[in-house]
CSV table of C-alpha atoms in Angstrom, one decimal:
chain,number,residue,atom,x,y,z
D,1460,ALA,CA,164.4,29.4,120.4
D,1461,GLN,CA,161.6,26.9,120.3
D,1462,LYS,CA,162.2,23.5,118.9
D,1463,VAL,CA,160.4,20.2,118.7
D,1464,THR,CA,162.2,16.9,118.2
D,1465,GLN,CA,160.6,13.7,117.1
D,1466,ALA,CA,163.5,11.3,117.0
D,1467,GLN,CA,161.5,8.4,115.5
D,1468,THR,CA,161.3,8.8,111.8
D,1469,GLU,CA,159.3,5.7,111.1
D,1470,ILE,CA,157.8,3.0,113.3
D,1471,SER,CA,156.2,-0.2,112.1
D,1472,VAL,CA,154.0,-2.4,114.3
D,1473,VAL,CA,151.6,-5.2,113.9
D,1474,GLU,CA,148.0,-4.6,114.6
D,1475,LYS,CA,147.0,-4.8,118.3
D,1476,GLU,CA,150.5,-3.9,119.5
D,1477,ASP,CA,150.9,-0.8,121.7
D,1478,VAL,CA,153.1,1.9,120.3
D,1479,THR,CA,154.6,5.1,121.8
D,1480,LEU,CA,155.6,8.1,119.8
D,1481,ASP,CA,158.2,10.3,121.4
D,1482,CYS,CA,158.3,14.1,121.5
D,1483,VAL,CA,160.9,16.3,123.1
D,1484,TYR,CA,160.6,20.1,123.1
D,1485,GLU,CA,162.7,23.1,123.9
D,1486,THR,CA,161.4,26.5,124.9
D,1487,ARG,CA,162.5,29.4,127.1
D,1488,ASP,CA,158.9,30.2,127.8
D,1489,THR,CA,157.5,29.2,131.2
D,1490,THR,CA,154.0,28.9,129.8
D,1491,TYR,CA,153.3,27.2,126.5
D,1492,TYR,CA,151.0,24.7,124.7
D,1493,LEU,CA,151.8,21.3,123.3
D,1494,PHE,CA,149.9,19.6,120.6
D,1495,TRP,CA,149.6,16.3,118.6
D,1496,TYR,CA,148.2,16.2,115.1
D,1497,LYS,CA,147.6,13.2,112.8
D,1498,GLN,CA,148.1,13.3,109.1
D,1499,PRO,CA,146.7,10.3,107.3
D,1500,PRO,CA,147.6,9.5,103.7
D,1501,SER,CA,144.8,11.8,102.6
D,1502,GLY,CA,147.0,14.7,103.7
D,1503,GLU,CA,144.5,16.5,106.0
D,1504,LEU,CA,145.9,17.4,109.4
D,1505,VAL,CA,143.7,16.2,112.2
D,1506,PHE,CA,143.9,17.8,115.7
D,1507,LEU,CA,144.3,15.2,118.5
D,1508,ILE,CA,145.1,17.1,121.7
D,1509,ARG,CA,146.3,20.4,123.2
D,1510,ARG,CA,147.9,20.6,126.7
D,1511,ASN,CA,149.0,23.7,128.5
D,1512,SER,CA,152.3,23.8,130.4
D,1513,PHE,CA,150.5,24.1,133.8
D,1514,ASP,CA,148.7,20.8,133.4
D,1515,GLU,CA,151.0,17.8,133.7
D,1516,GLN,CA,148.2,15.3,134.3
D,1517,ASN,CA,148.2,12.4,131.8
D,1518,GLU,CA,145.3,12.2,129.5
D,1519,ILE,CA,143.5,9.3,128.0
D,1520,SER,CA,141.0,9.3,125.2
D,1521,GLY,CA,139.9,5.9,124.1
D,1522,ARG,CA,143.0,4.0,122.8
D,1523,TYR,CA,145.1,7.2,122.9
D,1524,SER,CA,147.0,8.5,125.9
D,1525,TRP,CA,149.5,11.2,126.4
D,1526,ASN,CA,152.2,11.5,129.0
D,1527,PHE,CA,153.5,15.1,129.7
D,1528,GLN,CA,156.6,15.4,131.8
D,1529,LYS,CA,158.0,18.9,132.2
D,1530,SER,CA,161.1,17.6,134.0
D,1531,THR,CA,162.2,15.9,130.8
D,1532,SER,CA,160.5,18.3,128.4
D,1533,SER,CA,158.6,15.4,126.8
D,1534,PHE,CA,155.1,14.9,125.6
D,1535,ASN,CA,154.8,11.3,124.5
D,1536,PHE,CA,151.8,9.8,122.7
D,1537,THR,CA,150.8,6.1,123.2
D,1538,ILE,CA,148.3,4.2,121.0
D,1539,THR,CA,147.0,1.1,122.7
D,1540,ALA,CA,146.0,-1.9,120.6
D,1541,SER,CA,146.9,-0.2,117.4
D,1542,GLN,CA,144.8,-0.6,114.3
D,1543,VAL,CA,145.5,-0.3,110.6
D,1544,VAL,CA,143.5,3.0,110.6
D,1545,ASP,CA,146.1,4.4,112.9
D,1546,SER,CA,148.6,4.4,110.1
D,1547,ALA,CA,149.6,8.0,109.5
D,1548,VAL,CA,152.3,10.6,110.1
D,1549,TYR,CA,152.0,12.1,113.6
D,1550,PHE,CA,153.2,15.5,114.4
D,1551,CYS,CA,154.0,17.0,117.8
D,1552,ALA,CA,153.9,20.8,118.0
D,1553,LEU,CA,154.6,23.6,120.4
D,1554,SER,CA,153.2,27.2,120.6
D,1555,GLU,CA,153.6,30.1,122.9
D,1556,TRP,CA,150.9,30.8,125.5
D,1557,GLY,CA,148.8,33.9,124.9
D,1558,GLY,CA,151.1,35.2,122.3
D,1559,ALA,CA,150.1,37.4,119.5
D,1560,THR,CA,150.9,34.9,116.8
D,1561,ASN,CA,149.7,31.5,118.1
D,1562,LYS,CA,152.4,30.1,115.8
D,1563,LEU,CA,152.8,26.3,115.8
D,1564,ILE,CA,156.4,24.9,115.8
D,1565,PHE,CA,156.2,21.4,114.4
D,1566,GLY,CA,158.4,18.4,114.8
D,1567,THR,CA,159.5,16.5,111.8
D,1568,GLY,CA,156.8,13.9,112.3
D,1569,THR,CA,156.8,10.1,112.9
D,1570,LEU,CA,155.4,7.8,110.2
D,1571,LEU,CA,153.5,5.0,111.9
D,1572,ALA,CA,152.7,2.0,109.8
D,1573,VAL,CA,150.4,-0.6,111.4
D,1574,GLN,CA,150.5,-3.9,109.6
D,1575,PRO,CA,147.5,-6.2,109.6
K,75,SER,CA,135.1,22.7,115.3
K,76,ALA,CA,135.5,25.0,112.3
K,77,VAL,CA,135.1,23.3,108.9
K,78,ILE,CA,137.7,24.5,106.4
K,79,SER,CA,137.7,24.1,102.7
K,80,GLN,CA,140.5,24.9,100.2
K,81,LYS,CA,140.5,25.3,96.5
K,82,PRO,CA,142.0,23.9,94.4
K,83,SER,CA,142.7,20.6,96.1
K,84,ARG,CA,145.6,20.1,93.7
K,85,ASP,CA,147.2,21.7,90.7
K,86,ILE,CA,150.1,21.2,88.3
K,87,CYS,CA,151.5,24.5,87.2
K,88,GLN,CA,154.2,25.7,84.8
K,89,ARG,CA,157.3,27.4,86.1
K,90,GLY,CA,157.0,31.2,86.1
K,91,THR,CA,153.2,31.3,86.6
K,92,SER,CA,151.2,32.1,89.7
K,93,LEU,CA,148.5,30.2,91.6
K,94,THR,CA,146.0,31.6,94.0
K,95,ILE,CA,144.7,29.2,96.7
K,96,GLN,CA,141.4,29.9,98.4
K,97,CYS,CA,140.5,29.1,102.0
K,98,GLN,CA,136.9,29.2,103.3
K,99,VAL,CA,135.8,28.7,106.9
K,100,ASP,CA,132.3,28.0,108.0
K,101,SER,CA,132.5,30.4,110.9
K,102,GLN,CA,134.0,33.8,111.6
K,103,VAL,CA,137.5,33.5,112.9
K,104,THR,CA,140.0,36.2,113.8
K,105,MET,CA,143.2,34.4,113.1
K,106,MET,CA,144.0,32.5,109.9
K,107,PHE,CA,147.4,31.0,109.0
K,108,TRP,CA,149.1,29.6,105.9
K,109,TYR,CA,151.6,26.8,106.3
K,110,ARG,CA,153.8,25.0,103.7
K,111,GLN,CA,154.7,21.3,103.8
K,112,GLN,CA,157.4,20.4,101.4
K,113,PRO,CA,157.5,16.8,100.2
K,114,GLY,CA,158.3,14.5,103.1
K,115,GLN,CA,158.9,17.4,105.4
K,116,SER,CA,157.2,19.0,108.4
K,117,LEU,CA,155.0,22.1,108.3
K,118,THR,CA,156.4,25.6,108.3
K,119,LEU,CA,154.3,28.7,108.9
K,120,ILE,CA,154.4,31.1,106.0
K,121,ALA,CA,152.3,33.9,107.4
K,122,THR,CA,149.5,34.9,109.8
K,123,ALA,CA,146.5,36.7,108.2
K,124,ASN,CA,144.3,38.7,110.5
K,125,GLN,CA,141.3,40.5,109.0
K,126,GLY,CA,141.8,44.2,108.7
K,127,SER,CA,145.5,44.2,108.9
K,128,GLU,CA,148.5,43.3,106.8
K,129,ALA,CA,149.6,39.7,106.9
K,130,THR,CA,152.6,39.0,109.1
K,131,TYR,CA,155.3,36.9,107.4
K,132,GLU,CA,157.8,34.5,108.9
K,133,SER,CA,161.5,34.7,108.3
K,134,GLY,CA,162.3,33.4,104.8
K,135,PHE,CA,158.8,34.3,103.3
K,136,VAL,CA,158.1,37.6,101.6
K,137,ILE,CA,155.0,39.3,100.5
K,138,ASP,CA,156.1,39.6,96.8
K,139,LYS,CA,156.4,35.9,96.6
K,140,PHE,CA,153.4,34.9,98.8
K,141,PRO,CA,150.8,37.7,98.7
K,142,ILE,CA,147.9,37.1,101.1
K,143,SER,CA,144.4,38.6,101.2
K,144,ARG,CA,142.0,38.5,104.1
K,145,PRO,CA,138.9,40.4,103.0
K,146,ASN,CA,136.6,39.1,105.8
K,147,LEU,CA,136.5,36.8,108.8
K,148,THR,CA,135.7,33.6,106.8
K,149,PHE,CA,137.9,33.8,103.8
K,150,SER,CA,141.6,34.2,102.8
K,151,THR,CA,143.7,33.6,99.7
K,152,LEU,CA,147.4,32.8,99.3
K,153,THR,CA,149.1,33.4,96.0
K,154,VAL,CA,152.3,31.6,95.1
K,155,SER,CA,153.9,33.9,92.6
K,156,ASN,CA,156.5,33.3,89.8
K,157,MET,CA,156.6,29.6,90.7
K,158,SER,CA,159.6,27.4,90.5
K,159,PRO,CA,159.9,23.6,91.1
K,160,GLU,CA,161.0,24.4,94.7
K,161,ASP,CA,157.5,25.7,95.4
K,162,SER,CA,156.1,22.2,94.9
K,163,SER,CA,154.5,21.6,98.3
K,164,ILE,CA,151.3,21.1,100.1
K,165,TYR,CA,149.9,24.5,101.2
K,166,LEU,CA,147.6,24.4,104.2
K,167,CYS,CA,145.2,26.9,105.6
K,168,SER,CA,144.7,26.9,109.3
K,169,VAL,CA,142.3,28.8,111.7
K,170,LEU,CA,142.3,29.4,115.4
K,171,ASP,CA,138.8,28.5,116.7
K,172,TYR,CA,139.6,27.7,120.3
K,173,GLU,CA,141.9,25.0,118.9
K,174,GLN,CA,144.0,25.3,115.7
K,175,TYR,CA,142.4,23.4,112.8
K,176,PHE,CA,143.7,22.8,109.4
K,177,GLY,CA,142.1,22.6,106.0
K,178,PRO,CA,142.6,19.7,103.6
K,179,GLY,CA,145.5,21.3,101.9
K,180,THR,CA,146.4,22.2,98.3
K,181,ARG,CA,148.9,19.9,96.6
K,182,LEU,CA,151.0,22.0,94.2
K,183,THR,CA,153.4,20.6,91.6
K,184,VAL,CA,155.5,23.0,89.6
K,185,THR,CA,157.0,21.7,86.4
């Protein structure tokens, strides 16, 4: 069965600190997708990134970076020089590759609070 | 990316009544999804709604409780029937448009 674990329930940092959000997944599939979404207090879910299981290259987008390690089944997300606007719940998710459903399995989320 | 709107944005309903939530997309999409997010919880898929076919429900969700319509490639509705306080959640519509995007959600409170 597929499962996503986000062990960190809440993280509090001070502005300009770097912070890493952990994500560990379980799947029997050899091909799959991994995602990160941001849910600010407004409630809307904002797509951040999708990675496929063949591509283990780290990705950087501005202050955001992602570290995908198949060997440890982890897909961690780092925010560099955090800002108050980064305060949100962050969800990691997993889906099958090329399946009929494209169903997303979400982790329980990590609430990030960035203090000014 | 697809732009998704939902109506209503929030509602407070009485126990035993039903509420229909609308989801509109600004482009034609094959796959639409309905998720539920209970207070302080993660998101759970209710069903997948493809145009021209019956919705596919996940384990624990049934059509009598959550009937779904998908009349065309830009619109879908989810009805929450015979509501109880346990149905108080955020209901989110999602579409697959290369990536999977989500609507703003409908915050439902059942009293």
